[in-house]
C-alpha atoms as a PDB file:
ATOM      1  CA  ALA A   1      20.280 -12.052  46.030  1.00  0.00           C
ATOM      2  CA  LEU A   2      18.738 -12.284  49.494  1.00  0.00           C
ATOM      3  CA  SER A   3      15.623 -10.411  48.390  1.00  0.00           C
ATOM      4  CA  PHE A   4      15.229 -12.873  45.529  1.00  0.00           C
ATOM      5  CA  LEU A   5      15.767 -15.788  47.907  1.00  0.00           C
ATOM      6  CA  SER A   6      13.172 -14.404  50.305  1.00  0.00           C
ATOM      7  CA  TRP A   7      10.664 -13.942  47.461  1.00  0.00           C
ATOM      8  CA  VAL A   8      11.192 -17.508  46.217  1.00  0.00           C
ATOM      9  CA  HIS A   9      10.865 -19.009  49.697  1.00  0.00           C
ATOM     10  CA  SER A  10       7.754 -17.026  50.552  1.00  0.00           C
ATOM     11  CA  GLU A  11       5.851 -17.289  47.262  1.00  0.00           C
ATOM     12  CA  HIS A  12       7.409 -19.703  44.790  1.00  0.00           C
ATOM     13  CA  ASN A  13       8.603 -22.766  46.671  1.00  0.00           C
ATOM     14  CA  PRO A  14       5.484 -24.910  47.144  1.00  0.00           C
ATOM     15  CA  GLU A  15       7.590 -28.061  47.642  1.00  0.00           C
ATOM     16  CA  ASN A  16       9.499 -26.203  50.369  1.00  0.00           C
ATOM     17  CA  HIS A  17      12.899 -27.250  49.011  1.00  0.00           C
ATOM     18  CA  PRO A  18      15.978 -25.947  50.831  1.00  0.00           C
ATOM     19  CA  SER A  19      18.333 -23.421  49.241  1.00  0.00           C
ATOM     20  CA  LEU A  20      22.117 -23.361  49.078  1.00  0.00           C
ATOM     21  CA  ILE A  21      24.551 -20.452  49.170  1.00  0.00           C
ATOM     22  CA  VAL A  22      28.167 -21.191  48.224  1.00  0.00           C
ATOM     23  CA  ALA A  23      30.746 -18.520  49.040  1.00  0.00           C
ATOM     24  CA  PRO A  24      34.404 -18.178  50.022  1.00  0.00           C
ATOM     25  CA  ILE A  25      35.014 -19.043  53.675  1.00  0.00           C
ATOM     26  CA  ALA A  26      35.694 -15.408  54.594  1.00  0.00           C
ATOM     27  CA  LEU A  27      32.219 -14.331  53.429  1.00  0.00           C
ATOM     28  CA  LEU A  28      30.041 -17.034  54.995  1.00  0.00           C
ATOM     29  CA  GLU A  29      29.606 -15.347  58.397  1.00  0.00           C
ATOM     30  CA  ASN A  30      28.523 -12.141  56.645  1.00  0.00           C
ATOM     31  CA  TRP A  31      25.870 -14.043  54.685  1.00  0.00           C
ATOM     32  CA  VAL A  32      24.517 -15.563  57.911  1.00  0.00           C
ATOM     33  CA  GLU A  33      24.438 -12.142  59.616  1.00  0.00           C
ATOM     34  CA  GLU A  34      22.616 -10.543  56.678  1.00  0.00           C
ATOM     35  CA  ILE A  35      20.077 -13.365  56.453  1.00  0.00           C
ATOM     36  CA  ASN A  36      19.367 -13.174  60.179  1.00  0.00           C
ATOM     37  CA  LYS A  37      19.230  -9.370  60.170  1.00  0.00           C
ATOM     38  CA  PHE A  38      16.907  -8.841  57.229  1.00  0.00           C
ATOM     39  CA  PHE A  39      15.190 -12.081  56.339  1.00  0.00           C
ATOM     40  CA  HIS A  40      14.475 -13.886  59.554  1.00  0.00           C
ATOM     41  CA  PRO A  41      12.719 -16.203  60.086  1.00  0.00           C
ATOM     42  CA  PHE A  42      13.560 -18.806  57.513  1.00  0.00           C
ATOM     43  CA  ALA A  43      12.935 -22.350  58.702  1.00  0.00           C
ATOM     44  CA  ALA A  44      16.619 -22.692  59.507  1.00  0.00           C
ATOM     45  CA  VAL A  45      19.949 -21.219  58.507  1.00  0.00           C
ATOM     46  CA  GLU A  46      22.842 -23.639  58.789  1.00  0.00           C
ATOM     47  CA  MET A  47      26.468 -23.432  57.784  1.00  0.00           C
ATOM     48  CA  ILE A  48      27.923 -26.669  56.416  1.00  0.00           C
ATOM     49  CA  GLN A  49      31.592 -27.060  57.240  1.00  0.00           C
ATOM     50  CA  ARG A  50      33.901 -30.042  57.640  1.00  0.00           C
ATOM     51  CA  GLU A  51      32.519 -30.859  61.092  1.00  0.00           C
ATOM     52  CA  TYR A  52      29.077 -31.396  59.564  1.00  0.00           C
ATOM     53  CA  PHE A  53      30.410 -34.292  57.496  1.00  0.00           C
ATOM     54  CA  ARG A  54      32.486 -35.712  60.351  1.00  0.00           C
ATOM     55  CA  ILE A  55      29.372 -35.922  62.515  1.00  0.00           C
ATOM     56  CA  PHE A  56      27.304 -37.335  59.667  1.00  0.00           C
ATOM     57  CA  ASN A  57      29.928 -39.981  58.832  1.00  0.00           C
ATOM     58  CA  THR A  58      30.333 -41.054  62.455  1.00  0.00           C
ATOM     59  CA  GLN A  59      26.636 -41.874  62.482  1.00  0.00           C
ATOM     60  CA  ARG A  60      27.495 -44.457  59.788  1.00  0.00           C
ATOM     61  CA  LYS A  61      25.345 -42.865  57.120  1.00  0.00           C
ATOM     62  CA  LYS A  62      28.242 -42.002  54.802  1.00  0.00           C
ATOM     63  CA  TYR A  63      27.132 -41.618  51.175  1.00  0.00           C
ATOM     64  CA  GLU A  64      24.145 -43.908  51.572  1.00  0.00           C
ATOM     65  CA  GLY A  65      20.866 -42.099  51.157  1.00  0.00           C
ATOM     66  CA  GLN A  66      20.154 -38.425  51.421  1.00  0.00           C
ATOM     67  CA  LEU A  67      21.693 -35.920  53.780  1.00  0.00           C
ATOM     68  CA  PRO A  68      19.153 -34.732  56.299  1.00  0.00           C
ATOM     69  CA  PHE A  69      18.576 -31.328  54.668  1.00  0.00           C
ATOM     70  CA  GLU A  70      15.638 -29.632  56.355  1.00  0.00           C
ATOM     71  CA  LYS A  71      12.769 -28.507  54.144  1.00  0.00           C
ATOM     72  CA  GLY A  72      12.707 -24.774  53.468  1.00  0.00           C
ATOM     73  CA  ALA A  73      16.057 -24.178  55.179  1.00  0.00           C
ATOM     74  CA  ILE A  74      18.984 -22.169  53.859  1.00  0.00           C
ATOM     75  CA  TYR A  75      22.351 -23.882  53.873  1.00  0.00           C
ATOM     76  CA  LEU A  76      25.677 -22.161  53.398  1.00  0.00           C
ATOM     77  CA  THR A  77      28.983 -23.723  52.492  1.00  0.00           C
ATOM     78  CA  ASN A  78      32.253 -22.893  50.789  1.00  0.00           C
ATOM     79  CA  TYR A  79      33.655 -23.978  47.439  1.00  0.00           C
ATOM     80  CA  GLN A  80      36.089 -26.527  48.905  1.00  0.00           C
ATOM     81  CA  ILE A  81      33.317 -28.314  50.819  1.00  0.00           C
ATOM     82  CA  LEU A  82      31.098 -28.273  47.714  1.00  0.00           C
ATOM     83  CA  ARG A  83      33.926 -29.792  45.655  1.00  0.00           C
ATOM     84  CA  ASN A  84      34.884 -32.406  48.240  1.00  0.00           C
ATOM     85  CA  HIS A  85      31.303 -33.490  48.943  1.00  0.00           C
ATOM     86  CA  ALA A  86      29.705 -33.011  45.536  1.00  0.00           C
ATOM     87  CA  ALA A  87      27.784 -36.295  45.840  1.00  0.00           C
ATOM     88  CA  TYR A  88      26.035 -35.114  49.003  1.00  0.00           C
ATOM     89  CA  PHE A  89      24.992 -31.778  47.549  1.00  0.00           C
ATOM     90  CA  GLY A  90      24.144 -33.236  44.151  1.00  0.00           C
ATOM     91  CA  ARG A  91      21.456 -35.506  45.582  1.00  0.00           C
ATOM     92  CA  GLU A  92      19.311 -32.683  46.911  1.00  0.00           C
ATOM     93  CA  ASP A  93      16.653 -30.837  44.935  1.00  0.00           C
ATOM     94  CA  TRP A  94      17.497 -27.236  45.813  1.00  0.00           C
ATOM     95  CA  SER A  95      15.057 -24.405  45.365  1.00  0.00           C
ATOM     96  CA  VAL A  96      17.763 -21.764  44.797  1.00  0.00           C
ATOM     97  CA  VAL A  97      21.534 -22.076  44.492  1.00  0.00           C
ATOM     98  CA  ILE A  98      23.526 -18.864  44.866  1.00  0.00           C
ATOM     99  CA  LEU A  99      27.238 -18.743  44.084  1.00  0.00           C
ATOM    100  CA  ASP A 100      28.972 -15.715  45.609  1.00  0.00           C
ATOM    101  CA  GLU A 101      32.319 -14.847  44.014  1.00  0.00           C
ATOM    102  CA  ALA A 102      31.225 -17.110  41.167  1.00  0.00           C
ATOM    103  CA  GLN A 103      34.571 -16.673  39.415  1.00  0.00           C
ATOM    104  CA  ASN A 104      35.566 -19.663  41.570  1.00  0.00           C
ATOM    105  CA  ILE A 105      33.906 -21.830  38.888  1.00  0.00           C
ATOM    106  CA  LYS A 106      35.533 -20.108  35.901  1.00  0.00           C
ATOM    107  CA  THR A 107      37.478 -23.138  34.684  1.00  0.00           C
ATOM    108  CA  PRO A 108      35.583 -25.658  32.530  1.00  0.00           C
ATOM    109  CA  GLY A 109      36.153 -29.219  33.724  1.00  0.00           C
ATOM    110  CA  ALA A 110      37.564 -28.262  37.147  1.00  0.00           C
ATOM    111  CA  LEU A 111      36.176 -30.339  40.031  1.00  0.00           C
ATOM    112  CA  VAL A 112      34.570 -27.340  41.742  1.00  0.00           C
ATOM    113  CA  THR A 113      33.002 -26.229  38.449  1.00  0.00           C
ATOM    114  CA  ASN A 114      31.616 -29.702  37.817  1.00  0.00           C
ATOM    115  CA  ALA A 115      30.257 -29.876  41.373  1.00  0.00           C
ATOM    116  CA  ALA A 116      28.457 -26.541  40.998  1.00  0.00           C
ATOM    117  CA  LYS A 117      27.022 -27.400  37.593  1.00  0.00           C
ATOM    118  CA  ALA A 118      25.786 -30.778  38.862  1.00  0.00           C
ATOM    119  CA  LEU A 119      23.566 -29.180  41.505  1.00  0.00           C
ATOM    120  CA  LYS A 120      19.844 -29.643  40.868  1.00  0.00           C
ATOM    121  CA  SER A 121      17.892 -26.449  41.423  1.00  0.00           C
ATOM    122  CA  ARG A 122      14.907 -24.466  40.186  1.00  0.00           C
ATOM    123  CA  PHE A 123      16.854 -21.184  40.196  1.00  0.00           C
ATOM    124  CA  ARG A 124      20.547 -20.354  39.962  1.00  0.00           C
ATOM    125  CA  VAL A 125      22.228 -17.064  40.763  1.00  0.00           C
ATOM    126  CA  ALA A 126      25.881 -16.290  40.051  1.00  0.00           C
ATOM    127  CA  VAL A 127      27.225 -13.219  41.853  1.00  0.00           C
ATOM    128  CA  THR A 128      30.603 -11.890  40.766  1.00  0.00           C
ATOM    129  CA  GLY A 129      32.380  -8.614  40.272  1.00  0.00           C
ATOM    130  CA  THR A 130      34.997 -10.203  38.040  1.00  0.00           C
ATOM    131  CA  PRO A 131      33.334 -12.447  35.446  1.00  0.00           C
ATOM    132  CA  VAL A 132      36.456 -12.320  33.272  1.00  0.00           C
ATOM    133  CA  GLU A 133      39.849 -12.785  34.905  1.00  0.00           C
ATOM    134  CA  ASN A 134      41.767 -14.525  32.126  1.00  0.00           C
ATOM    135  CA  THR A 135      39.655 -15.067  29.013  1.00  0.00           C
ATOM    136  CA  LEU A 136      36.031 -14.738  27.929  1.00  0.00           C
ATOM    137  CA  VAL A 137      35.692 -18.486  28.566  1.00  0.00           C
ATOM    138  CA  ASP A 138      35.669 -17.569  32.293  1.00  0.00           C
ATOM    139  CA  MET A 139      32.399 -15.740  31.696  1.00  0.00           C
ATOM    140  CA  TRP A 140      31.059 -18.574  29.551  1.00  0.00           C
ATOM    141  CA  CYS A 141      31.642 -21.009  32.424  1.00  0.00           C
ATOM    142  CA  ILE A 142      29.820 -18.814  34.954  1.00  0.00           C
ATOM    143  CA  MET A 143      26.940 -18.221  32.544  1.00  0.00           C
ATOM    144  CA  ASP A 144      26.760 -21.935  31.774  1.00  0.00           C
ATOM    145  CA  PHE A 145      26.139 -22.508  35.485  1.00  0.00           C
ATOM    146  CA  ALA A 146      23.486 -19.773  35.728  1.00  0.00           C
ATOM    147  CA  SER A 147      21.746 -20.543  32.433  1.00  0.00           C
ATOM    148  CA  PRO A 148      23.002 -23.832  30.966  1.00  0.00           C
ATOM    149  CA  GLY A 149      23.244 -23.834  27.184  1.00  0.00           C
ATOM    150  CA  LEU A 150      22.487 -20.127  26.737  1.00  0.00           C
ATOM    151  CA  LEU A 151      25.887 -19.472  25.155  1.00  0.00           C
ATOM    152  CA  GLY A 152      26.279 -22.894  23.498  1.00  0.00           C
ATOM    153  CA  SER A 153      29.163 -25.224  24.238  1.00  0.00           C
ATOM    154  CA  ALA A 154      32.563 -23.946  25.372  1.00  0.00           C
ATOM    155  CA  LYS A 155      33.993 -24.738  21.935  1.00  0.00           C
ATOM    156  CA  GLU A 156      31.200 -22.886  20.132  1.00  0.00           C
ATOM    157  CA  PHE A 157      31.586 -19.923  22.455  1.00  0.00           C
ATOM    158  CA  ALA A 158      35.368 -19.805  21.989  1.00  0.00           C
ATOM    159  CA  ARG A 159      34.982 -20.003  18.225  1.00  0.00           C
ATOM    160  CA  GLU A 160      32.414 -17.188  18.130  1.00  0.00           C
ATOM    161  CA  TYR A 161      33.741 -14.809  20.810  1.00  0.00           C
ATOM    162  CA  GLN A 162      37.185 -15.761  22.174  1.00  0.00           C
ATOM    163  CA  ASN A 163      39.081 -16.621  18.986  1.00  0.00           C
ATOM    164  CA  PRO A 164      38.126 -13.408  17.119  1.00  0.00           C
ATOM    165  CA  LEU A 165      39.910 -11.424  19.848  1.00  0.00           C
ATOM    166  CA  ARG A 166      43.201 -12.767  18.432  1.00  0.00           C
ATOM    167  CA  GLU A 167      42.380 -11.860  14.838  1.00  0.00           C
ATOM    168  CA  GLU A 168      43.424  -8.650  13.211  1.00  0.00           C
ATOM    169  CA  GLY A 169      40.553  -6.483  12.063  1.00  0.00           C
ATOM    170  CA  THR A 170      38.040  -7.733  14.622  1.00  0.00           C
ATOM    171  CA  ASP A 171      35.485  -5.095  15.537  1.00  0.00           C
ATOM    172  CA  PHE A 172      35.644  -5.433  19.326  1.00  0.00           C
ATOM    173  CA  GLN A 173      32.683  -3.125  19.884  1.00  0.00           C
ATOM    174  CA  GLU A 174      30.450  -5.164  17.572  1.00  0.00           C
ATOM    175  CA  LEU A 175      31.648  -8.398  19.196  1.00  0.00           C
ATOM    176  CA  GLY A 176      30.797  -7.002  22.659  1.00  0.00           C
ATOM    177  CA  ILE A 177      27.361  -5.853  21.494  1.00  0.00           C
ATOM    178  CA  ARG A 178      26.629  -9.324  20.097  1.00  0.00           C
ATOM    179  CA  LEU A 179      27.729 -11.001  23.330  1.00  0.00           C
ATOM    180  CA  ARG A 180      25.699  -8.618  25.525  1.00  0.00           C
ATOM    181  CA  GLY A 181      22.725  -9.278  23.257  1.00  0.00           C
ATOM    182  CA  ARG A 182      22.955 -13.028  23.819  1.00  0.00           C
ATOM    183  CA  ILE A 183      23.348 -12.680  27.562  1.00  0.00           C
ATOM    184  CA  GLY A 184      20.485 -10.188  27.751  1.00  0.00           C
END
């Protein structure tokens, strides 16, 4: 993911838009260390936590206008901050958005899922080791973030892939091959 981010920032970001990495709180420091170790110098690497918004709000800027995101910078935040401040993040034109532990957006219609899907970006990357925790709709939701519309609507996806899992006589291997074929 960082190699891709470096490639985009160095060769395919003529507008110099910032990028956003969203990860669980426990992983954010590791992301910063890895960026600084292998991909320095980016214009800036900044972690956005609650204090960021407290400072911003005390300057009386609140939700009026754009956050002062620096061009070409990499910002990191966690899923709770993304959910709670979706309007701030949703106003920016991001170059790349990376979701680490993307299963955090597995539930269609959840606030954090809506916040992630509302982000404007040229590229989206969903990183997860567990794309399916409960049902195949978990994977649909993650894929709908990464490549909106690729698997149709949630209802279409459930009808084609999830519901047949409950039916007797379903050829699970054929169903899996079809799904892998669509995801590519």
